[in-house]
Short mmCIF file of C-alpha atoms in Angstrom, two decimals:
data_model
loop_
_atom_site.label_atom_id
_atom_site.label_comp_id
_atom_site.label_asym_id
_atom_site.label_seq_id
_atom_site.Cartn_x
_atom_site.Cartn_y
_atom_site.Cartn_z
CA UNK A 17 10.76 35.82 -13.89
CA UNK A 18 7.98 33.85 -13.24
CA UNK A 19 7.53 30.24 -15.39
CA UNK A 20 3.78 30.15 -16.16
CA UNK A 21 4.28 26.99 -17.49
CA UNK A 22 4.79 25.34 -14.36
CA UNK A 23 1.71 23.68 -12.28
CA UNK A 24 0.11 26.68 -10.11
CA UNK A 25 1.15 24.63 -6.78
CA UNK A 26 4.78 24.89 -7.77
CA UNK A 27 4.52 28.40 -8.78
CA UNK A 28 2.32 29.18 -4.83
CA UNK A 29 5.21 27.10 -3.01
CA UNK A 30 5.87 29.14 -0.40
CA UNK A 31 9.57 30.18 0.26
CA UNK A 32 9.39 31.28 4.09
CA UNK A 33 7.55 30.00 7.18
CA UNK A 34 5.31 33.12 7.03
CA UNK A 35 3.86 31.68 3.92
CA UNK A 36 3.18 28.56 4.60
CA UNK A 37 -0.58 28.12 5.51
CA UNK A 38 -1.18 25.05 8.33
CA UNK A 39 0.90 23.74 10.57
CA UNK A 40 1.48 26.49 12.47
CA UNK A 41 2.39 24.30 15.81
CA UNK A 42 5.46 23.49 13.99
CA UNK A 43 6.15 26.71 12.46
CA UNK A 44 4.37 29.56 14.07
CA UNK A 45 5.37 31.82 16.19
CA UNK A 46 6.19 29.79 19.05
CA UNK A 47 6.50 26.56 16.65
CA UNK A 48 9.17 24.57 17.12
CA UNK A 49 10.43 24.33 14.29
CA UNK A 50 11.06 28.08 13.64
CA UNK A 51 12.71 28.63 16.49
CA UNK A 52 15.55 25.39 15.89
CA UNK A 53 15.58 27.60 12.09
CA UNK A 54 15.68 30.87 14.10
CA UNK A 55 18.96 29.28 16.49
CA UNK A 56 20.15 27.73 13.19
CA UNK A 57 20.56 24.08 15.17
CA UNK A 58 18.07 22.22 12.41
CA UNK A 59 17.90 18.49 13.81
CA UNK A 60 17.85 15.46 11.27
CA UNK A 61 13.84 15.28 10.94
CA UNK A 62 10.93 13.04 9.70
CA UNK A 63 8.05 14.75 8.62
CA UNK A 64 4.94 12.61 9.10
CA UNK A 65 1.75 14.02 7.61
CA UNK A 66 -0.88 13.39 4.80
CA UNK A 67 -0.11 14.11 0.93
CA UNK A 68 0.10 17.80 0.30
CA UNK A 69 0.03 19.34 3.78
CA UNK A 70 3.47 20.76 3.28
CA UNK A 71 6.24 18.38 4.02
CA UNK A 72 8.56 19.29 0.77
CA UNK A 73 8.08 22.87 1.30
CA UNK A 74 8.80 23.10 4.38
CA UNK A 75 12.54 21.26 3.86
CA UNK A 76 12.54 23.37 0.85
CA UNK A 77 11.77 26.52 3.31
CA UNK A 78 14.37 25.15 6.04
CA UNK A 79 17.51 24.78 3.21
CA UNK A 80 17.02 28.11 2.06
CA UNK A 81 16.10 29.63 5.54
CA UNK A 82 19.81 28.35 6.90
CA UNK A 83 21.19 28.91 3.57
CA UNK A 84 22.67 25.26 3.43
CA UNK A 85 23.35 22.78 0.41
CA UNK A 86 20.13 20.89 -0.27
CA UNK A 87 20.26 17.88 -2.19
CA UNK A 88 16.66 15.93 -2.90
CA UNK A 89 16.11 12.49 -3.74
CA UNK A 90 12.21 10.47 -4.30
CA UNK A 91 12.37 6.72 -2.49
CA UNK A 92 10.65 5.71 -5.18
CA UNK A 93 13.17 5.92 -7.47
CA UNK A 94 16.35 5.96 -5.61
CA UNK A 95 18.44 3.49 -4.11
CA UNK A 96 21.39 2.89 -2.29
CA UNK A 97 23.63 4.15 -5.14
CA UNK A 98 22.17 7.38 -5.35
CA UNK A 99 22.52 8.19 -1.28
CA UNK A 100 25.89 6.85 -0.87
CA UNK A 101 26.53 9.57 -3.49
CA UNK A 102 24.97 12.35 -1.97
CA UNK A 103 26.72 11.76 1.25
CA UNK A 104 29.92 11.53 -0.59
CA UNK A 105 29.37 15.10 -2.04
CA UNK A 106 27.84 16.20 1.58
CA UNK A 107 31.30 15.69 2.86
CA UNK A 108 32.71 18.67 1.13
CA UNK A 109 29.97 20.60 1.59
CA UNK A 110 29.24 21.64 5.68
CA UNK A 111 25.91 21.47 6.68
CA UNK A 112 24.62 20.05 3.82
CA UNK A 113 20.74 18.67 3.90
CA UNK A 114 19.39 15.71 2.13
CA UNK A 115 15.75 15.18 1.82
CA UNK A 116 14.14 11.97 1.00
CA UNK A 117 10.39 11.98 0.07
CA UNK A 118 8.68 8.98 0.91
CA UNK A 119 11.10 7.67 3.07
CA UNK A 120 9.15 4.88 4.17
CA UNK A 121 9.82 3.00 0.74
CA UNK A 122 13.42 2.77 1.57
CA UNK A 123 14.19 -1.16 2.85
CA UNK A 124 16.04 -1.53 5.54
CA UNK A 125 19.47 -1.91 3.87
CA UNK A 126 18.59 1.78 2.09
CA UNK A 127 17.63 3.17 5.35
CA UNK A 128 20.98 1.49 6.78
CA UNK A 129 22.94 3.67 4.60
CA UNK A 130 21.81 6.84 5.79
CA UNK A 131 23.12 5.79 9.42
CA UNK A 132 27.07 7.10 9.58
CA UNK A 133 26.00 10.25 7.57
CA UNK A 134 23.50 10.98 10.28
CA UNK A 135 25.07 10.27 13.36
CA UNK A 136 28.66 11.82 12.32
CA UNK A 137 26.54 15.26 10.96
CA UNK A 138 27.62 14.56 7.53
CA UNK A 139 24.21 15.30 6.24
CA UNK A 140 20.96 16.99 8.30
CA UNK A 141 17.75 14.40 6.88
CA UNK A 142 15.05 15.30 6.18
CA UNK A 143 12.71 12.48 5.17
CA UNK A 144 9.09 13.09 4.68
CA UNK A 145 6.51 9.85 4.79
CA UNK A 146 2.71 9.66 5.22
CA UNK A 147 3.08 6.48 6.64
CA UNK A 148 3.31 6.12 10.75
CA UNK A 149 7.37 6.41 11.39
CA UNK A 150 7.46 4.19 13.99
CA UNK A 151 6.40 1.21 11.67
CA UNK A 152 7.93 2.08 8.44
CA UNK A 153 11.52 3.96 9.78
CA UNK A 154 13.90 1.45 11.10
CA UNK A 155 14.41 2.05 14.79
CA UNK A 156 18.67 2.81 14.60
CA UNK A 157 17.35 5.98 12.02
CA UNK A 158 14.64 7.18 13.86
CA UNK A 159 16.46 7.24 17.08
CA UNK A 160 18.38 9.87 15.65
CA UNK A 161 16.04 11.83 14.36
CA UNK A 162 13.35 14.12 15.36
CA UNK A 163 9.51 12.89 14.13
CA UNK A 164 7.49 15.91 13.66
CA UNK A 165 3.71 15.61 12.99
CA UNK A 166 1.86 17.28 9.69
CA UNK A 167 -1.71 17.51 10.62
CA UNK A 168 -4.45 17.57 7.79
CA UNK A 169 -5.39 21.14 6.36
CA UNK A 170 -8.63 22.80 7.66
CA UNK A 171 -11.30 23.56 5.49
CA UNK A 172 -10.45 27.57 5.90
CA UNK A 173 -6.91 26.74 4.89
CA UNK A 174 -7.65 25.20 2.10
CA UNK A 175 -10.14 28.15 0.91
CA UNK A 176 -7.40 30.47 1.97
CA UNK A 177 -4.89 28.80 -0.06
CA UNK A 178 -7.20 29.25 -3.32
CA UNK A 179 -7.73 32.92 -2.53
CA UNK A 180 -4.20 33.19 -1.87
CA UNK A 181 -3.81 32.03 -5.26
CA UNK A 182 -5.72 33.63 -7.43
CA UNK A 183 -4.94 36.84 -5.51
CA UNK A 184 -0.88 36.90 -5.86
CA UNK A 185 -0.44 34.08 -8.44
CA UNK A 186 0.96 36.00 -11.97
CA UNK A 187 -1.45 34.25 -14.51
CA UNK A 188 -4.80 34.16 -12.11
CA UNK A 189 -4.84 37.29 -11.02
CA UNK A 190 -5.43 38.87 -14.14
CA UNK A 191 -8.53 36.74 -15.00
CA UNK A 192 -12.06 37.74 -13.83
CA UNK A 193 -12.36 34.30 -11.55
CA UNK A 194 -14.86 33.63 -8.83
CA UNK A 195 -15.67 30.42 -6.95
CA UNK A 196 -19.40 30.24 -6.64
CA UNK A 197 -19.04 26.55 -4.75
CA UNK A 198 -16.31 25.16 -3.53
CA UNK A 199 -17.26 21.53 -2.50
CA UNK A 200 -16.67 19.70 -4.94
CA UNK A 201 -13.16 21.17 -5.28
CA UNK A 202 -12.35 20.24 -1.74
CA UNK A 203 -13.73 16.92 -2.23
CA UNK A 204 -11.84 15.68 -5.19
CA UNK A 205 -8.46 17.19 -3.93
CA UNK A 206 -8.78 15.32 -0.27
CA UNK A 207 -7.35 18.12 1.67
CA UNK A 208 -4.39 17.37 -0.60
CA UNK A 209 -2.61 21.36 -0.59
CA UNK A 210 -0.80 20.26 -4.05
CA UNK A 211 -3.74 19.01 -5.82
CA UNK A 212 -6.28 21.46 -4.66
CA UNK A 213 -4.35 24.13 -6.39
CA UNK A 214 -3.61 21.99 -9.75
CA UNK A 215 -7.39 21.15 -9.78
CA UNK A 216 -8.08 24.42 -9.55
CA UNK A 217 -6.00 25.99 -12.40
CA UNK A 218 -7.20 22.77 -14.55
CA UNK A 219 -10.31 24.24 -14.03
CA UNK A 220 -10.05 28.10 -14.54
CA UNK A 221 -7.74 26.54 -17.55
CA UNK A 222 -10.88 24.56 -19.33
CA UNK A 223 -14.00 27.39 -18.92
CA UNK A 224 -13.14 29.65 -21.89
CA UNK A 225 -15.28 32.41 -20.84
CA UNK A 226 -14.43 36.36 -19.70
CA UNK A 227 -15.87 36.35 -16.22
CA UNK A 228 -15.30 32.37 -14.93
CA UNK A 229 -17.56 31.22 -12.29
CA UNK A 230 -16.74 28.10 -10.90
CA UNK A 231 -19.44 25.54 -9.54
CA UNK A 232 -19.70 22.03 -8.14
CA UNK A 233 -21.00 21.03 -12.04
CA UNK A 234 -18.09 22.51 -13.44
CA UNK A 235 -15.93 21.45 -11.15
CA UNK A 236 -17.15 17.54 -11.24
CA UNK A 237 -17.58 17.54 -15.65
CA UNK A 238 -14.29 19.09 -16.05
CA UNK A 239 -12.42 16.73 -13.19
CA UNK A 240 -14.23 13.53 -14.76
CA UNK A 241 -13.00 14.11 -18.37
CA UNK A 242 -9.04 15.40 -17.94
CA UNK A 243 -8.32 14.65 -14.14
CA UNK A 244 -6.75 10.75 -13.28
CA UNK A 245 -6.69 10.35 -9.70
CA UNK A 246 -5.75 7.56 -8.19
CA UNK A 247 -6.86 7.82 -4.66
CA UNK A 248 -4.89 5.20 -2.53
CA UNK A 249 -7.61 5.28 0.18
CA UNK A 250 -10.75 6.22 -1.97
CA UNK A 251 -12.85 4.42 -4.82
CA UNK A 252 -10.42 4.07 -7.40
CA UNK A 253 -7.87 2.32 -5.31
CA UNK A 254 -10.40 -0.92 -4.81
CA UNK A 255 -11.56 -0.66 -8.95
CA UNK A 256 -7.97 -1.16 -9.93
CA UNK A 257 -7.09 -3.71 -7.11
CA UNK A 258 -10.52 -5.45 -8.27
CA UNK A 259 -9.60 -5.31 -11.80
CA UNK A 260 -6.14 -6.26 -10.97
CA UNK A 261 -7.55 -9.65 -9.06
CA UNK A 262 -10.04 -10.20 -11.73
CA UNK A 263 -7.48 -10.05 -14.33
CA UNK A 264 -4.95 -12.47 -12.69
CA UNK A 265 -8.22 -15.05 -12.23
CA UNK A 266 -9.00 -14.76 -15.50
CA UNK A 267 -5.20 -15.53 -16.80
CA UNK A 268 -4.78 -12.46 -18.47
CA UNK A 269 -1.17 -11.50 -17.95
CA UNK A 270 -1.15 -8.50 -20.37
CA UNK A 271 -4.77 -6.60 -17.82
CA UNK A 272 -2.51 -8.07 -15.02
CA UNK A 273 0.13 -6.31 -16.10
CA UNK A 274 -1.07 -3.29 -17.14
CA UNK A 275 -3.19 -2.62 -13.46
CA UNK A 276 0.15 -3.70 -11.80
CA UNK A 277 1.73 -0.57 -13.41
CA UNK A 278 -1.30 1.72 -12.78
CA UNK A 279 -0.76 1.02 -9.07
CA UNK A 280 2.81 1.21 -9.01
CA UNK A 281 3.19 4.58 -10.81
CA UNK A 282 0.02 5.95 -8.81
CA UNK A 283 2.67 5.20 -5.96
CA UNK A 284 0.33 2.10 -4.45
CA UNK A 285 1.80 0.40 -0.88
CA UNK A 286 4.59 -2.49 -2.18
CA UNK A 287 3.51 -4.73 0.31
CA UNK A 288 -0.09 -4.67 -0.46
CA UNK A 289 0.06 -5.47 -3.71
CA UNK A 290 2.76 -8.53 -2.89
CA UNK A 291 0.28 -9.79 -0.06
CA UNK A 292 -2.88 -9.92 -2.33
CA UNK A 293 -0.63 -12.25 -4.97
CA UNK A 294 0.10 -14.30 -1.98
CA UNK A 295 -3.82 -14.83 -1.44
CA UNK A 296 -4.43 -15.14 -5.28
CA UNK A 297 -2.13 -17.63 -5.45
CA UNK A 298 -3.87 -20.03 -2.72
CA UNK A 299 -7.46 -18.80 -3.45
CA UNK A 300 -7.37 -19.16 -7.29
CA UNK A 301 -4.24 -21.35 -7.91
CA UNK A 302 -4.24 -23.34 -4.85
CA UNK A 303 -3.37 -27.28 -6.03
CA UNK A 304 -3.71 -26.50 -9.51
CA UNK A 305 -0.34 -25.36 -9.38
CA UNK A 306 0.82 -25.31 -5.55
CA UNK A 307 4.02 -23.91 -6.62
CA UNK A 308 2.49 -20.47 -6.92
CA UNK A 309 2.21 -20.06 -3.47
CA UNK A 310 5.68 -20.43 -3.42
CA UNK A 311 6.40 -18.02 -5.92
CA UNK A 312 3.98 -15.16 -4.03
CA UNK A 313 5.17 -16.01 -0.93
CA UNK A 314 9.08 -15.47 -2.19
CA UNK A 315 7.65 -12.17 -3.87
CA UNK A 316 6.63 -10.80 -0.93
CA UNK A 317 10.14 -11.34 0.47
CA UNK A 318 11.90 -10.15 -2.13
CA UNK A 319 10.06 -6.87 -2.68
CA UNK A 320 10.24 -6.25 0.79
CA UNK A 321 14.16 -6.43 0.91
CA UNK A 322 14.59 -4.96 -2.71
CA UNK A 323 11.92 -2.12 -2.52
CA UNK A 324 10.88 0.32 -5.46
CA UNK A 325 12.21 0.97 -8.07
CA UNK A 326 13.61 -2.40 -8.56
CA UNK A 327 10.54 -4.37 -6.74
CA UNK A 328 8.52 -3.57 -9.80
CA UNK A 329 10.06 -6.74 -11.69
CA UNK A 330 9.91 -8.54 -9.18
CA UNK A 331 6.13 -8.02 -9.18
CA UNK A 332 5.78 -8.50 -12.93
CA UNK A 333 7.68 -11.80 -13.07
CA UNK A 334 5.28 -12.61 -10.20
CA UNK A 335 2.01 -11.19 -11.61
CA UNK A 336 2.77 -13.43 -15.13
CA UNK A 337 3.39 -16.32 -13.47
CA UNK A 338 0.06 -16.09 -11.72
CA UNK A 339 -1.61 -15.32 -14.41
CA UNK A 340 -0.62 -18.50 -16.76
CA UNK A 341 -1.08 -20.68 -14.34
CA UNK A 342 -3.87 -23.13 -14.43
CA UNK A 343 -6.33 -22.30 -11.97
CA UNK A 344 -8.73 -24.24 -9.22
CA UNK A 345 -10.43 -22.55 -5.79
CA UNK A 346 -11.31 -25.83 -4.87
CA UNK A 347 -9.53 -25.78 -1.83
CA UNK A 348 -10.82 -22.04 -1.13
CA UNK A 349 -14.45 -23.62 -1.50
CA UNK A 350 -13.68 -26.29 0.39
CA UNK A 351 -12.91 -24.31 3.57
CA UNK A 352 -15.69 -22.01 3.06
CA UNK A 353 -17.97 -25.17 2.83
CA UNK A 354 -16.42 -26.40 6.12
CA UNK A 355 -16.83 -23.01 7.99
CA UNK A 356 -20.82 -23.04 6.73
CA UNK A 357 -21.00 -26.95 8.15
CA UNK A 358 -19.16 -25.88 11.74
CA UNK A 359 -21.37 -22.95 11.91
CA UNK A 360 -24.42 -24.99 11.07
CA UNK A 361 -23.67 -28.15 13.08
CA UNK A 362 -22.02 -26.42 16.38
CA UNK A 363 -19.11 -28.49 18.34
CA UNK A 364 -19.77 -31.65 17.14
CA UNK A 365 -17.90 -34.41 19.36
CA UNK A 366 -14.67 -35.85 17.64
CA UNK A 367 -14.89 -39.80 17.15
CA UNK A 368 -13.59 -41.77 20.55
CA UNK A 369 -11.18 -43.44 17.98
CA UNK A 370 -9.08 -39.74 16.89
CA UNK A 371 -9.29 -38.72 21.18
CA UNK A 372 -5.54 -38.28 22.35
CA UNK A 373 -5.26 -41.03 25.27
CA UNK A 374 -2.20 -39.37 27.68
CA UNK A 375 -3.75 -40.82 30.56
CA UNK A 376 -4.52 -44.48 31.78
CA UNK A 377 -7.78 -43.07 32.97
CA UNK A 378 -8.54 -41.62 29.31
CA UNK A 379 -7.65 -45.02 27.88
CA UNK A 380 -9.94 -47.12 29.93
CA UNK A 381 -13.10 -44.43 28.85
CA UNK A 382 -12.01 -45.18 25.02
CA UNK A 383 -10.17 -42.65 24.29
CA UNK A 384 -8.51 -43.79 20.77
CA UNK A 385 -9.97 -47.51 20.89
CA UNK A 386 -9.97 -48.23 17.29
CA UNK A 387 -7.42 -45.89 15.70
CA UNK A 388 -5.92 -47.77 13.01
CA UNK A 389 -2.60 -45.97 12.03
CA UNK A 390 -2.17 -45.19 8.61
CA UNK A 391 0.88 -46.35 8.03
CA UNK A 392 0.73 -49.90 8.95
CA UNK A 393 -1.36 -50.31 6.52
CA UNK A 394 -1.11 -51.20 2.35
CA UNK A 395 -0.54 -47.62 0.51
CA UNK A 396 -0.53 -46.18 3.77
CA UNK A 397 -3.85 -46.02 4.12
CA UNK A 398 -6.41 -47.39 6.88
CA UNK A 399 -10.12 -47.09 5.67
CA UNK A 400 -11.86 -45.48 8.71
CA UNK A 401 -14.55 -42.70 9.60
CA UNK A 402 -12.68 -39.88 10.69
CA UNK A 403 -15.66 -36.90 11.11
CA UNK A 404 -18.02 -36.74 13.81
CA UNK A 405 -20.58 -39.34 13.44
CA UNK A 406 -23.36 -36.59 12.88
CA UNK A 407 -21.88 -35.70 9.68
CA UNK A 408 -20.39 -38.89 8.14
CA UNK A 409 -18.94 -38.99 4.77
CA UNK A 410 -19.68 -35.44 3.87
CA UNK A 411 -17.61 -34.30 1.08
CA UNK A 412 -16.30 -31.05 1.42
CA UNK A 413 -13.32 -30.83 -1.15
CA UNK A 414 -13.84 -31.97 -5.03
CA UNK A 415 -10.52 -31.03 -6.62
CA UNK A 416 -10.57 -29.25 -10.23
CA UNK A 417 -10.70 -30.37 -13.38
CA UNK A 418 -6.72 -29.38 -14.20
CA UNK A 419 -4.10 -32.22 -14.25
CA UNK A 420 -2.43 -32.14 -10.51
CA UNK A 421 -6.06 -31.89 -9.32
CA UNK A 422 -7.31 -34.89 -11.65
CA UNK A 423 -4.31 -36.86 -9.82
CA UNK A 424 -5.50 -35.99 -6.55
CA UNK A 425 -9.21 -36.86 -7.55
CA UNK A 426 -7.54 -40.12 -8.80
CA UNK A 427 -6.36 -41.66 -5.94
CA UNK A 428 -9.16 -40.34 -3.64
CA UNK A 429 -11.19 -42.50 -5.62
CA UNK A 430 -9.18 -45.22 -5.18
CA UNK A 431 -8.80 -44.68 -1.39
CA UNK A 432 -12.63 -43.94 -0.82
CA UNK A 433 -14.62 -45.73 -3.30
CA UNK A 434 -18.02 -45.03 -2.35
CA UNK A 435 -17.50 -43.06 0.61
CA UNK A 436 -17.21 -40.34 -1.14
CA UNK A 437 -18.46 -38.51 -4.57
CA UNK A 438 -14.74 -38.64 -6.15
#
């Protein structure tokens, strides 16, 4: 019995290699993967491909193919717990096959438990990632496992797969449904198998007439009002980082927050979202509160040796932090106004006075004549030019109006009088 209630890609997941449409240099006829299924000698596997190009069905397709014990877990969720468990079971049950999807979020300590079980046979892994292997597996895994390459579903796959569908698929094929244009179908769902078909019933689902036609129109009015993508390579995934940024700047930890969860739960890169608090935290905390870096730059650690779930508070302590800070890009627009001056002004010669003198030869042209050092001086301070004479006392840093900042304006003044606009 058929559950209609289920999305129409989980009801069209295929259940043999014959079904499956793409990848057939893996498993077609001569594919390699259906003839280690054919000589029952499946190797422990990562499965490296776009979203929805088949990587779950096909370990779906291999359990039931060699008719072994398949146990499933989602990186995202799991952790080390939940594998040494598996294994544990795996050990009383022979052959037994454990796939991880999106393996690549494991940390290395996760990944480090799935060693023994590997190497001893305890378990055959599968892992699937979209993410290149050889960068995001650890190197003592994926030495022991095969990496197999998804490719990206043709356009004639993908309109396949839809006639497929509404062909053999119990609910569709007893409606009156043709697809008058398919490009803006194709173009939503990214070549993505899974949500390509989900799309499609969403459609067929919303146009309440007898005979449905589907256009481009339809397709685009129906996706805009009931369909939330969030794209990690398209438009959406630089709004919410934008509004993410924006929100932080503007010290609004509950927007901050909220687009921190959007990103996580729309399964958004840990590490990209940990490096873009670390250059928040210098561009639009910087001195205001130079413990922020600090804060980012442990973030990004931490998240990297915790991964998700777990990494999430880690991010949100972060993220409210940043976002009650006080805040000052006075040292961002000070290096920006530097840059401009160097591009402006070319290689301006450093004063005689800051030249390095290693050599007697060096000394005797000048080289440091006048350096007074800083240090044996009262408050450790010497007053002397120190840019290139072309571009004297330009001031290129004026600290913020917040209360570390005010302190450093302080004693510049003090230091420079009227040398400088402090």
């Amino acid at each position: 019995m058929f559950d209609l209630n289920l999305p129409l890609a989980e009801r069209m997941r295929p259940s043999t290699l014959d079904e499956l449409i793409g990848q057939r240099h893996l498993v077609g006829d001569h594919g390699i993967l259906r003839r280690a299924i054919k000589a029952g000698t499946v190797p422990s596997m990562i499965l490296w491909g776009p979203p929805g190009v088949g990587k779950t069905t096909i370990a779906n397709i291999i359990a039931h193919q060699v008719k072994a014990p398949f146990h499933t877990l989602s990186a995202v969720n799991a952790g080390v717990k939940d594998v040494r468990e598996v294994i544990a079971k795996a050990k009383h049950q022979p052959n037994a096959i454990l796939f991880i999807d999106e393996i690549h979020r494991f940390n290395k300590s996760q990944q480090d438990a799935l060693l023994g079980a590997v190497e001893k046979g305890t378990i055959t892994l599968i892992g699937a990632t979209t993410e290149n292997p050889s960068f995001e597996v650890n190197s003592a895994l994926l030495s022991r496992c095969q990496a197999y390459t998804l490719r990206s579903l043709e356009k004639t796959e993908l309109l396949q797969l839809m006639q497929t569908a509404l062909e053999r698929d119990h609910k569709l094929k007893t409606l009156h449904v043709s697809i008058k244009e398919d490009e803006a179908l194709l173009k939503i769902s990214g070549g993505d198998a899974r949500k390509l078909l989900n799309l499609l019933e969403l459609v067929i689902d919303s146009i309440p007439d007898e005979h449905i036609e589907i256009t481009n129109q339809k397709v685009l009015d129906i996706a805009q009002q009931r369909v939330a993508i969030y794209d990690k390579s398209g438009e959406q995934h630089y709004d919410i980082i934008s509004a993410f940024i924006k929100s932080l700047r503007g010290s609004d930890p509950n927007a901050a927050v909220y687009y921190l969860a959007r990103m996580i739960e729309g399964g958004e890169d840990v590490k990209f979202i940990a490096r873009r608090l670390i250059i928040l935290a210098s561009e639009d905390i910087g001195n205001a509160n130079p413990t922020a870096l600090v804060i980012a730059n442990n973030c990004f650690q931490a998240v990297n040796v915790i991964g998700f779930p777990e990494a999430r508070i880690i991010l949100s302590q972060c993220v409210t932090y940043l976002a009650c800070s006080p805040k000052s890009n006075a040292s961002y627009m000070a290096i920006n106004q530097a840059q401009a001056l160097v591009r402006e002004t070319g290689d301006l010669p450093v004063p005689m006075s800051l030249r390095n003198a290693p050599t007697k030869f060096m000394k005797n042209e000048g080289y440091g004549k006048g350096y007074r050092y800083a240090h044996n001086f009262q408050n450790n301070f010497a007053d002397m030019e120190f840019l290139p004479e072309q571009i004297a006392g330009h001031q290129l840093f004026d600290p913020g109006n917040n209360a570390r900042e005010m302190e450093m304006r302080k004693r510049l003044k003090l230091l420079w009088k009227e040398k400088y606009g402090y």
